[in-house]
């Protein structure tokens, strides 16, 4: 008898299909900042994690969807250099508004979810900040042009909480 990880119920081993051999999902590597500088972002939505119902999800309102679309539309007008140069925080705690974050800085739930999605071979994720707490998380391809694949909408800054939130 095998266990069902989600429900904890015992199910007959015959009912649990063998895990398929894991195919690499890496999208030709993570692009380096120098390669991105003068290109404008391109978006693809094929990696949206629409099934996740944990601390963050794509169960969003029309208002939030419009906010995300507006962000992406505004970012298309900029180069990656201009995006990375945007600052936030005022004089007190100034820092990059949109930036790459190492995978191991993410919360345990996010790291485990990346494994489930077979996206754990990315060393870092890129996040766009849309407000005080809201973040759009994804990965950058190594393609030319560089492509941002959104994965998660994090309305409450839970994918990579600050030290104050822990």
N, CA, C and O atoms as a DFTB+ gen file, in Angstrom:
664 C
 N C O
     1  1       0.846      -1.175       0.000
     2  2       0.000       0.000       0.000
     3  2       0.890       1.236       0.000
     4  3       1.866       1.308       0.747
     5  1       0.554       2.190      -0.827
     6  2       1.300       3.427      -0.891
     7  2       0.500       4.553      -0.266
     8  3      -0.719       4.447      -0.129
     9  1       1.158       5.611       0.107
    10  2       0.478       6.745       0.718
    11  2       0.199       7.835      -0.293
    12  3       0.952       8.019      -1.250
    13  1      -0.859       8.539      -0.081
    14  2      -1.187       9.699      -0.891
    15  2      -0.669      10.918      -0.146
    16  3      -1.146      11.212       0.950
    17  1       0.284      11.627      -0.707
    18  2       0.926      12.736      -0.014
    19  2      -0.059      13.830       0.359
    20  3       0.046      14.406       1.442
    21  1      -1.006      14.127      -0.505
    22  2      -1.920      15.242      -0.247
    23  2      -2.947      14.910       0.833
    24  3      -3.176      15.719       1.732
    25  1      -3.567      13.735       0.759
    26  2      -4.640      13.428       1.700
    27  2      -4.165      12.608       2.884
    28  3      -4.836      12.576       3.916
    29  1      -3.023      11.943       2.759
    30  2      -2.525      11.095       3.814
    31  2      -3.206       9.735       3.841
    32  3      -2.874       8.898       4.681
    33  1      -4.153       9.501       2.937
    34  2      -4.871       8.235       2.890
    35  2      -4.015       7.176       2.226
    36  3      -3.198       7.472       1.354
    37  1      -4.214       5.939       2.651
    38  2      -3.529       4.818       2.041
    39  2      -4.290       4.407       0.782
    40  3      -5.509       4.240       0.810
    41  1      -3.569       4.250      -0.303
    42  2      -4.179       3.787      -1.542
    43  2      -3.391       2.590      -2.029
    44  3      -2.190       2.499      -1.773
    45  1      -4.035       1.673      -2.723
    46  2      -3.303       0.507      -3.232
    47  2      -2.166       0.947      -4.141
    48  3      -2.306       1.894      -4.916
    49  1      -1.036       0.250      -4.040
    50  2       0.127       0.610      -4.845
    51  2      -0.176       0.618      -6.325
    52  3       0.380       1.434      -7.061
    53  1      -1.042      -0.265      -6.779
    54  2      -1.379      -0.325      -8.197
    55  2      -2.076       0.954      -8.649
    56  3      -2.031       1.299      -9.830
    57  1      -2.724       1.664      -7.715
    58  2      -3.451       2.878      -8.072
    59  2      -2.522       4.077      -8.210
    60  3      -2.913       5.099      -8.774
    61  1      -1.311       3.965      -7.707
    62  2      -0.362       5.073      -7.772
    63  2       0.532       4.853      -8.981
    64  3       1.339       3.924      -8.990
    65  1       0.401       5.700     -10.011
    66  2       1.237       5.495     -11.191
    67  2       2.701       5.777     -10.879
    68  3       3.030       6.613     -10.037
    69  1       3.551       5.070     -11.568
    70  2       4.986       5.288     -11.398
    71  2       5.316       6.697     -11.868
    72  3       4.780       7.169     -12.870
    73  1       6.192       7.357     -11.142
    74  2       6.575       8.713     -11.518
    75  2       7.324       8.668     -12.843
    76  3       8.255       7.879     -13.004
    77  1       6.925       9.507     -13.789
    78  2       7.648       9.514     -15.059
    79  2       9.049      10.063     -14.867
    80  3       9.306      10.825     -13.934
    81  1       9.940       9.679     -15.740
    82  2      11.301      10.207     -15.660
    83  2      11.219      11.715     -15.823
    84  3      10.549      12.219     -16.724
    85  1      11.889      12.410     -14.966
    86  2      11.799      13.860     -14.947
    87  2      12.578      14.464     -16.100
    88  3      13.790      14.281     -16.210
    89  1      11.873      15.182     -16.956
    90  2      12.511      15.868     -18.080
    91  2      12.953      17.248     -17.618
    92  3      12.229      17.910     -16.875
    93  1      14.112      17.683     -18.040
    94  2      14.548      19.023     -17.637
    95  2      13.623      20.085     -18.195
    96  3      13.254      20.039     -19.368
    97  1      13.242      21.051     -17.351
    98  2      12.340      22.118     -17.761
    99  2      13.079      23.437     -17.951
   100  3      12.471      24.458     -18.275
   101  1      14.362      23.411     -17.752
   102  2      15.126      24.658     -17.840
   103  2      14.926      25.278     -19.199
   104  3      14.982      24.593     -20.220
   105  1      14.698      26.553     -19.213
   106  2      14.422      27.273     -20.446
   107  2      15.706      27.923     -20.953
   108  3      15.789      29.144     -21.084
   109  1      16.687      27.104     -21.229
   110  2      18.002      27.525     -21.720
   111  2      18.746      28.423     -20.743
   112  3      19.547      29.262     -21.157
   113  1      18.492      28.257     -19.466
   114  2      19.279      28.951     -18.455
   115  2      18.715      30.297     -18.063
   116  3      17.834      30.843     -18.727
   117  1      19.232      30.811     -16.990
   118  2      18.844      32.129     -16.521
   119  2      19.750      33.144     -17.191
   120  3      20.972      32.994     -17.201
   121  1      19.153      34.156     -17.736
   122  2      19.915      35.175     -18.444
   123  2      20.710      36.026     -17.457
   124  3      20.264      36.265     -16.335
   125  1      21.853      36.468     -17.869
   126  2      22.663      37.343     -17.031
   127  2      22.272      38.790     -17.300
   128  3      21.809      39.104     -18.396
   129  1      22.450      39.681     -16.320
   130  2      22.043      41.067     -16.495
   131  2      22.642      41.737     -17.728
   132  3      21.940      42.489     -18.404
   133  1      23.897      41.495     -18.041
   134  2      24.514      42.131     -19.202
   135  2      23.826      41.778     -20.505
   136  3      23.750      42.603     -21.416
   137  1      23.320      40.540     -20.600
   138  2      22.622      40.113     -21.807
   139  2      21.257      40.777     -21.944
   140  3      20.737      40.913     -23.051
   141  1      20.686      41.185     -20.837
   142  2      19.340      41.734     -20.840
   143  2      19.283      43.237     -21.070
   144  3      18.253      43.759     -21.498
   145  1      20.344      43.918     -20.802
   146  2      20.327      45.365     -20.654
   147  2      19.486      46.135     -21.665
   148  3      18.639      46.932     -21.263
   149  1      19.688      45.928     -22.936
   150  2      19.029      46.783     -23.923
   151  2      17.791      46.158     -24.549
   152  3      17.194      46.746     -25.451
   153  1      17.402      44.998     -24.096
   154  2      16.206      44.348     -24.636
   155  2      14.972      44.749     -23.841
   156  3      15.042      45.057     -22.651
   157  1      13.843      44.737     -24.535
   158  2      12.566      44.965     -23.880
   159  2      12.012      43.607     -23.458
   160  3      12.240      42.608     -24.139
   161  1      11.291      43.562     -22.348
   162  2      10.761      42.282     -21.883
   163  2       9.708      41.711     -22.830
   164  3       8.979      42.436     -23.506
   165  1       9.663      40.403     -22.847
   166  2       8.656      39.640     -23.560
   167  2       8.037      38.713     -22.529
   168  3       8.745      38.193     -21.665
   169  1       6.724      38.494     -22.603
   170  2       6.021      37.680     -21.616
   171  2       5.465      36.419     -22.249
   172  3       5.061      36.426     -23.412
   173  1       5.444      35.349     -21.491
   174  2       4.742      34.126     -21.876
   175  2       4.090      33.576     -20.620
   176  3       4.679      33.627     -19.540
   177  1       2.901      33.060     -20.748
   178  2       2.142      32.640     -19.569
   179  2       2.022      31.126     -19.413
   180  3       1.212      30.654     -18.616
   181  1       2.799      30.373     -20.145
   182  2       2.665      28.914     -20.116
   183  2       3.079      28.275     -18.789
   184  3       2.756      27.111     -18.554
   185  1       3.778      28.992     -17.924
   186  2       4.209      28.416     -16.646
   187  2       3.398      28.922     -15.452
   188  3       3.766      28.669     -14.305
   189  1       2.296      29.634     -15.712
   190  2       1.457      30.098     -14.604
   191  2       1.049      28.907     -13.737
   192  3       0.570      27.895     -14.249
   193  1       1.234      29.029     -12.468
   194  2       0.879      27.967     -11.522
   195  2      -0.561      28.195     -11.056
   196  3      -0.799      28.620      -9.926
   197  1      -1.511      27.906     -11.940
   198  2      -2.925      28.174     -11.657
   199  2      -3.534      27.187     -10.679
   200  3      -4.600      27.458     -10.126
   201  1      -2.890      26.048     -10.447
   202  2      -3.449      25.040      -9.550
   203  2      -3.094      25.263      -8.083
   204  3      -3.737      24.704      -7.195
   205  1      -2.077      26.076      -7.828
   206  2      -1.627      26.257      -6.442
   207  2      -2.694      26.988      -5.635
   208  3      -3.201      28.029      -6.053
   209  1      -3.020      26.439      -4.493
   210  2      -4.025      27.045      -3.623
   211  2      -3.463      27.239      -2.223
   212  3      -4.192      27.134      -1.237
   213  1      -2.194      27.515      -2.136
   214  2      -1.551      27.698      -0.836
   215  2      -1.598      29.144      -0.384
   216  3      -2.639      29.796      -0.467
   217  1      -0.481      29.636       0.087
   218  2      -0.400      30.986       0.634
   219  2      -0.547      32.072      -0.417
   220  3      -0.750      33.238      -0.078
   221  1      -0.449      31.712      -1.658
   222  2      -0.643      32.640      -2.775
   223  2      -1.331      31.855      -3.887
   224  3      -1.205      30.633      -3.959
   225  1      -2.047      32.548      -4.740
   226  2      -2.735      31.849      -5.828
   227  2      -3.152      32.849      -6.899
   228  3      -2.999      34.059      -6.736
   229  1      -3.677      32.322      -7.986
   230  2      -4.191      33.154      -9.080
   231  2      -5.690      33.397      -8.941
   232  3      -6.331      33.848      -9.890
   233  1      -6.250      33.108      -7.786
   234  2      -7.646      33.458      -7.540
   235  2      -7.673      34.942      -7.217
   236  3      -7.567      35.348      -6.059
   237  1      -7.819      35.746      -8.271
   238  2      -7.699      37.195      -8.133
   239  2      -8.950      37.879      -8.679
   240  3      -9.727      37.285      -9.425
   241  1      -9.122      39.121      -8.295
   242  2     -10.248      39.921      -8.754
   243  2      -9.916      40.556     -10.105
   244  3      -8.766      40.558     -10.543
   245  1     -10.931      41.084     -10.741
   246  2     -10.727      41.814     -11.993
   247  2      -9.819      43.028     -11.779
   248  3      -9.015      43.367     -12.646
   249  1      -9.951      43.666     -10.642
   250  2      -9.115      44.829     -10.328
   251  2      -7.639      44.419     -10.256
   252  3      -6.769      45.116     -10.778
   253  1      -7.370      43.291      -9.611
   254  2      -5.994      42.803      -9.507
   255  2      -5.466      42.403     -10.868
   256  3      -4.319      42.703     -11.198
   257  1      -6.280      41.731     -11.663
   258  2      -5.852      41.354     -13.008
   259  2      -5.485      42.585     -13.818
   260  3      -4.479      42.583     -14.527
   261  1      -6.278      43.621     -13.722
   262  2      -5.971      44.860     -14.436
   263  2      -4.664      45.471     -13.936
   264  3      -3.896      46.018     -14.728
   265  1      -4.406      45.384     -12.643
   266  2      -3.148      45.884     -12.067
   267  2      -1.957      45.136     -12.661
   268  3      -0.951      45.752     -13.015
   269  1      -2.065      43.814     -12.772
   270  2      -0.978      42.996     -13.322
   271  2      -0.773      43.315     -14.801
   272  3       0.362      43.467     -15.252
   273  1      -1.857      43.416     -15.549
   274  2      -1.761      43.742     -16.977
   275  2      -1.142      45.121     -17.166
   276  3      -0.321      45.312     -18.063
   277  1      -1.523      46.076     -16.338
   278  2      -0.946      47.423     -16.414
   279  2       0.547      47.391     -16.124
   280  3       1.328      48.044     -16.815
   281  1       0.949      46.634     -15.105
   282  2       2.376      46.493     -14.787
   283  2       3.131      45.950     -15.990
   284  3       4.148      46.517     -16.391
   285  1       2.645      44.855     -16.569
   286  2       3.344      44.247     -17.695
   287  2       3.373      45.184     -18.896
   288  3       4.378      45.258     -19.604
   289  1       2.301      45.883     -19.122
   290  2       2.254      46.848     -20.223
   291  2       3.265      47.975     -20.004
   292  3       3.971      48.369     -20.932
   293  1       3.330      48.485     -18.790
   294  2       4.302      49.541     -18.473
   295  2       5.739      49.045     -18.619
   296  3       6.599      49.771     -19.117
   297  1       5.998      47.818     -18.190
   298  2       7.346      47.270     -18.258
   299  2       7.787      47.022     -19.706
   300  3       8.979      47.108     -20.002
   301  1       6.861      46.719     -20.600
   302  2       7.204      46.486     -22.012
   303  2       7.836      47.707     -22.661
   304  3       8.598      47.580     -23.620
   305  1       7.528      48.867     -22.149
   306  2       8.056      50.115     -22.715
   307  2       9.505      50.372     -22.302
   308  3      10.177      51.230     -22.876
   309  1       9.978      49.634     -21.314
   310  2      11.318      49.823     -20.765
   311  2      12.257      48.724     -21.233
   312  3      11.819      47.666     -21.683
   313  1      13.553      48.989     -21.120
   314  2      14.533      47.920     -21.324
   315  2      14.745      47.234     -19.979
   316  3      14.342      47.751     -18.937
   317  1      15.381      46.067     -20.011
   318  2      15.671      45.384     -18.757
   319  2      16.589      46.233     -17.875
   320  3      16.480      46.182     -16.650
   321  1      17.480      47.003     -18.470
   322  2      18.346      47.893     -17.677
   323  2      17.486      48.900     -16.913
   324  3      17.693      49.115     -15.718
   325  1      16.529      49.513     -17.596
   326  2      15.658      50.497     -16.954
   327  2      14.794      49.856     -15.868
   328  3      14.544      50.466     -14.828
   329  1      14.346      48.647     -16.107
   330  2      13.542      47.934     -15.102
   331  2      14.374      47.681     -13.859
   332  3      13.923      47.940     -12.743
   333  1      15.593      47.173     -14.045
   334  2      16.452      46.859     -12.899
   335  2      16.914      48.105     -12.156
   336  3      17.264      48.030     -10.978
   337  1      16.918      49.260     -12.838
   338  2      17.364      50.491     -12.191
   339  2      16.272      51.158     -11.355
   340  3      16.570      52.067     -10.581
   341  1      15.034      50.736     -11.488
   342  2      13.970      51.338     -10.696
   343  2      14.208      51.053      -9.217
   344  3      14.559      49.940      -8.825
   345  1      14.008      52.086      -8.415
   346  2      14.254      51.989      -6.977
   347  2      12.957      52.174      -6.198
   348  3      11.990      52.753      -6.692
   349  1      12.961      51.678      -4.997
   350  2      11.821      51.829      -4.100
   351  2      12.335      52.062      -2.690
   352  3      13.508      51.826      -2.402
   353  1      11.464      52.518      -1.825
   354  2      11.817      52.607      -0.416
   355  2      12.194      53.974       0.088
   356  3      12.407      54.134       1.290
   357  1      12.288      54.969      -0.769
   358  2      12.649      56.297      -0.280
   359  2      14.047      56.329       0.299
   360  3      14.890      55.506      -0.058
   361  1      14.294      57.251       1.170
   362  2      15.631      57.413       1.756
   363  2      15.929      56.389       2.837
   364  3      17.089      56.058       3.084
   365  1      14.885      55.889       3.479
   366  2      15.085      55.015       4.633
   367  2      15.610      53.638       4.250
   368  3      16.562      53.141       4.853
   369  1      14.997      53.029       3.258
   370  2      15.335      51.642       2.925
   371  2      15.304      51.488       1.414
   372  3      14.466      50.762       0.880
   373  1      16.184      52.143       0.745
   374  2      16.194      52.173      -0.708
   375  2      16.753      50.871      -1.266
   376  3      17.720      50.315      -0.746
   377  1      16.116      50.395      -2.348
   378  2      16.587      49.166      -2.976
   379  2      15.938      48.976      -4.326
   380  3      15.088      49.766      -4.736
   381  1      16.340      47.933      -5.011
   382  2      15.798      47.643      -6.335
   383  2      14.324      47.268      -6.223
   384  3      13.941      46.460      -5.376
   385  1      13.512      47.857      -7.076
   386  2      12.080      47.577      -7.072
   387  2      11.787      46.213      -7.693
   388  3      10.975      45.452      -7.166
   389  1      12.435      45.907      -8.793
   390  2      12.253      44.641      -9.507
   391  2      13.619      43.970      -9.570
   392  3      14.597      44.597      -9.976
   393  1      13.696      42.696      -9.170
   394  2      15.029      42.103      -9.070
   395  2      14.972      40.579      -9.040
   396  3      13.929      39.986      -8.762
   397  1      16.118      39.958      -9.333
   398  2      16.224      38.509      -9.170
   399  2      16.411      38.177      -7.694
   400  3      17.042      38.921      -6.944
   401  1      15.846      37.043      -7.300
   402  2      15.962      36.565      -5.917
   403  2      16.437      35.113      -5.967
   404  3      15.842      34.298      -6.671
   405  1      17.501      34.778      -5.232
   406  2      17.955      33.380      -5.213
   407  2      16.847      32.441      -4.732
   408  3      16.102      32.768      -3.808
   409  1      16.751      31.297      -5.356
   410  2      15.715      30.320      -5.023
   411  2      15.746      29.946      -3.546
   412  3      14.695      29.762      -2.932
   413  1      16.948      29.834      -2.969
   414  2      17.020      29.416      -1.572
   415  2      16.587      30.499      -0.584
   416  3      16.545      30.248       0.621
   417  1      16.262      31.706      -1.077
   418  2      15.729      32.757      -0.215
   419  2      14.206      32.668      -0.105
   420  3      13.603      33.338       0.733
   421  1      13.586      31.842      -0.948
   422  2      12.141      31.706      -0.935
   423  2      11.698      30.870       0.254
   424  3      12.482      30.101       0.811
   425  1      10.448      31.024       0.636
   426  2       9.914      30.219       1.735
   427  2       9.931      28.744       1.342
   428  3      10.022      28.407       0.161
   429  1       9.845      27.881       2.330
   430  2       9.907      26.440       2.093
   431  2       8.783      25.987       1.160
   432  3       9.009      25.161       0.276
   433  1       7.585      26.518       1.350
   434  2       6.444      26.143       0.509
   435  2       6.714      26.469      -0.962
   436  3       6.388      25.672      -1.842
   437  1       7.302      27.625      -1.232
   438  2       7.607      28.011      -2.617
   439  2       8.686      27.114      -3.213
   440  3       8.587      26.715      -4.374
   441  1       9.709      26.796      -2.435
   442  2      10.765      25.910      -2.921
   443  2      10.208      24.521      -3.235
   444  3      10.566      23.919      -4.247
   445  1       9.341      24.023      -2.376
   446  2       8.729      22.720      -2.621
   447  2       7.817      22.758      -3.842
   448  3       7.762      21.799      -4.613
   449  1       7.104      23.867      -4.014
   450  2       6.216      23.984      -5.167
   451  2       7.030      24.037      -6.459
   452  3       6.609      23.467      -7.466
   453  1       8.171      24.699      -6.457
   454  2       9.035      24.709      -7.643
   455  2       9.477      23.291      -8.002
   456  3       9.556      22.950      -9.182
   457  1       9.767      22.463      -6.998
   458  2      10.122      21.065      -7.250
   459  2       8.959      20.342      -7.911
   460  3       9.153      19.617      -8.886
   461  1       7.752      20.533      -7.389
   462  2       6.570      19.884      -7.961
   463  2       6.354      20.307      -9.413
   464  3       5.938      19.502     -10.246
   465  1       6.639      21.568      -9.705
   466  2       6.466      22.102     -11.059
   467  2       7.650      21.771     -11.966
   468  3       7.637      22.099     -13.152
   469  1       8.665      21.126     -11.413
   470  2       9.904      20.808     -12.112
   471  2      10.595      22.079     -12.622
   472  3      11.126      22.119     -13.731
   473  1      10.569      23.099     -11.787
   474  2      11.246      24.362     -12.090
   475  2      12.346      24.648     -11.067
   476  3      12.835      25.775     -10.984
   477  1      12.731      23.656     -10.302
   478  2      13.719      23.862      -9.250
   479  2      15.153      23.900      -9.775
   480  3      16.089      24.039      -8.987
   481  1      15.342      23.780     -11.082
   482  2      16.688      23.909     -11.622
   483  2      17.055      25.364     -11.884
   484  3      18.188      25.654     -12.269
   485  1      16.119      26.276     -11.682
   486  2      16.433      27.704     -11.777
   487  2      17.068      28.143     -10.470
   488  3      16.508      27.926      -9.396
   489  1      18.228      28.755     -10.563
   490  2      18.935      29.203      -9.364
   491  2      18.282      30.434      -8.749
   492  3      18.449      30.705      -7.560
   493  1      17.535      31.178      -9.566
   494  2      16.871      32.368      -9.059
   495  2      15.568      32.597      -9.800
   496  3      15.376      32.136     -10.925
   497  1      14.684      33.316      -9.144
   498  2      13.454      33.770      -9.763
   499  2      13.546      35.283      -9.896
   500  3      14.318      35.933      -9.190
   501  1      12.764      35.830     -10.793
   502  2      12.709      37.281     -10.923
   503  2      11.365      37.721     -10.393
   504  3      10.346      37.079     -10.644
   505  1      11.366      38.832      -9.651
   506  2      10.098      39.321      -9.136
   507  2       9.915      40.792      -9.466
   508  3      10.829      41.612      -9.375
   509  1       8.665      41.078      -9.857
   510  2       8.239      42.453     -10.073
   511  2       7.436      42.864      -8.849
   512  3       6.559      42.135      -8.386
   513  1       7.750      44.030      -8.342
   514  2       7.015      44.581      -7.197
   515  2       5.961      45.532      -7.743
   516  3       6.277      46.435      -8.517
   517  1       4.698      45.331      -7.339
   518  2       3.634      46.198      -7.840
   519  2       3.066      47.106      -6.766
   520  3       2.330      48.043      -7.076
   521  1       3.385      46.852      -5.540
   522  2       2.885      47.662      -4.432
   523  2       3.703      47.376      -3.204
   524  3       4.788      46.801      -3.289
   525  1       3.192      47.772      -2.066
   526  2       3.902      47.551      -0.816
   527  2       4.174      46.066      -0.584
   528  3       5.288      45.684      -0.227
   529  1       3.154      45.231      -0.787
   530  2       3.298      43.811      -0.512
   531  2       3.244      42.940      -1.771
   532  3       3.797      41.840      -1.771
   533  1       2.611      43.391      -2.814
   534  2       2.318      42.562      -3.981
   535  2       3.546      42.322      -4.856
   536  3       4.329      43.230      -5.137
   537  1       3.684      41.042      -5.282
   538  2       4.802      40.646      -6.125
   539  2       4.309      39.715      -7.225
   540  3       3.421      38.890      -7.008
   541  1       4.898      39.861      -8.403
   542  2       4.679      38.936      -9.511
   543  2       5.982      38.177      -9.689
   544  3       7.010      38.769     -10.017
   545  1       5.941      36.854      -9.473
   546  2       7.118      36.002      -9.500
   547  2       7.172      35.192     -10.782
   548  3       6.144      34.742     -11.287
   549  1       8.384      35.008     -11.308
   550  2       8.548      34.168     -12.481
   551  2      10.009      33.870     -12.731
   552  3      10.873      34.145     -11.899
   553  1      10.265      33.300     -13.899
   554  2      11.630      32.972     -14.304
   555  2      11.933      33.641     -15.628
   556  3      11.038      33.927     -16.424
   557  1      13.217      33.885     -15.845
   558  2      13.691      34.457     -17.108
   559  2      14.339      33.369     -17.942
   560  3      15.138      32.578     -17.440
   561  1      13.992      33.336     -19.204
   562  2      14.627      32.372     -20.103
   563  2      15.959      32.927     -20.576
   564  3      16.244      34.113     -20.411
   565  1      16.760      32.071     -21.157
   566  2      18.015      32.489     -21.756
   567  2      17.859      32.714     -23.245
   568  3      18.848      32.869     -23.961
   569  1      16.616      32.733     -23.715
   570  2      16.354      32.925     -25.149
   571  2      16.684      34.346     -25.578
   572  3      16.923      35.224     -24.749
   573  1      16.692      34.551     -26.881
   574  2      16.859      35.885     -27.430
   575  2      15.658      36.150     -28.314
   576  3      15.584      35.541     -29.381
   577  1      14.717      37.001     -27.964
   578  2      14.766      37.903     -26.814
   579  2      14.492      37.171     -25.504
   580  3      13.936      36.073     -25.488
   581  1      14.895      37.807     -24.415
   582  2      14.674      37.245     -23.096
   583  2      13.181      37.235     -22.807
   584  3      12.467      38.186     -23.125
   585  1      12.722      36.154     -22.203
   586  2      11.297      35.985     -21.933
   587  2      11.087      35.836     -20.436
   588  3      11.783      35.062     -19.779
   589  1      10.130      36.574     -19.899
   590  2       9.714      36.429     -18.500
   591  2       8.482      35.536     -18.477
   592  3       7.479      35.824     -19.130
   593  1       8.567      34.451     -17.719
   594  2       7.458      33.521     -17.536
   595  2       6.888      33.719     -16.129
   596  3       7.469      33.225     -15.163
   597  1       5.774      34.423     -15.993
   598  2       5.186      34.552     -14.655
   599  2       4.758      33.192     -14.133
   600  3       4.272      32.348     -14.886
   601  1       4.944      32.990     -12.841
   602  2       4.526      31.748     -12.196
   603  2       3.464      32.038     -11.138
   604  3       2.402      31.416     -11.125
   605  1       3.761      32.992     -10.248
   606  2       2.881      33.228      -9.103
   607  2       2.521      34.696      -8.967
   608  3       3.320      35.578      -9.284
   609  1       1.312      34.947      -8.491
   610  2       0.897      36.256      -8.004
   611  2       0.889      36.153      -6.487
   612  3       0.154      35.348      -5.916
   613  1       1.697      36.957      -5.848
   614  2       1.885      36.924      -4.399
   615  2       1.380      38.236      -3.812
   616  3       2.142      39.193      -3.677
   617  1       0.108      38.279      -3.467
   618  2      -0.519      39.515      -2.998
   619  2      -0.048      39.930      -1.609
   620  3      -0.123      41.109      -1.260
   621  1       0.436      38.982      -0.813
   622  2       0.774      39.283       0.578
   623  2       2.256      39.126       0.914
   624  3       2.619      39.027       2.086
   625  1       3.111      39.103      -0.110
   626  2       4.557      39.039       0.113
   627  2       4.935      37.806       0.931
   628  3       5.701      37.902       1.890
   629  1       4.396      36.648       0.549
   630  2       4.629      35.419       1.293
   631  2       5.635      34.483       0.637
   632  3       6.192      33.617       1.312
   633  1       5.881      34.633      -0.656
   634  2       6.819      33.750      -1.350
   635  2       8.234      33.960      -0.807
   636  3       8.995      33.007      -0.635
   637  1       8.562      35.192      -0.548
   638  2       9.879      35.524       0.019
   639  2       9.671      36.594       1.085
   640  3       9.929      37.773       0.842
   641  1       9.205      36.189       2.263
   642  2       8.896      37.166       3.294
   643  2      10.147      37.879       3.807
   644  3      11.250      37.332       3.789
   645  1       9.946      39.094       4.256
   646  2      11.040      39.844       4.846
   647  2      11.303      39.308       6.253
   648  3      10.503      38.542       6.789
   649  1      12.394      39.701       6.831
   650  2      12.728      39.261       8.193
   651  2      11.648      39.673       9.181
   652  3      11.394      38.976      10.163
   653  1      11.003      40.830       8.911
   654  2       9.950      41.317       9.799
   655  2       8.724      40.411       9.773
   656  3       7.979      40.353      10.751
   657  1       8.505      39.697       8.658
   658  2       7.326      38.852       8.521
   659  2       7.523      37.465       9.108
   660  3       6.540      36.774       9.377
   661  1       8.763      37.035       9.315
   662  2       9.031      35.673       9.812
   663  2       8.606      35.508      11.246
   664  3       8.760      34.428      11.816
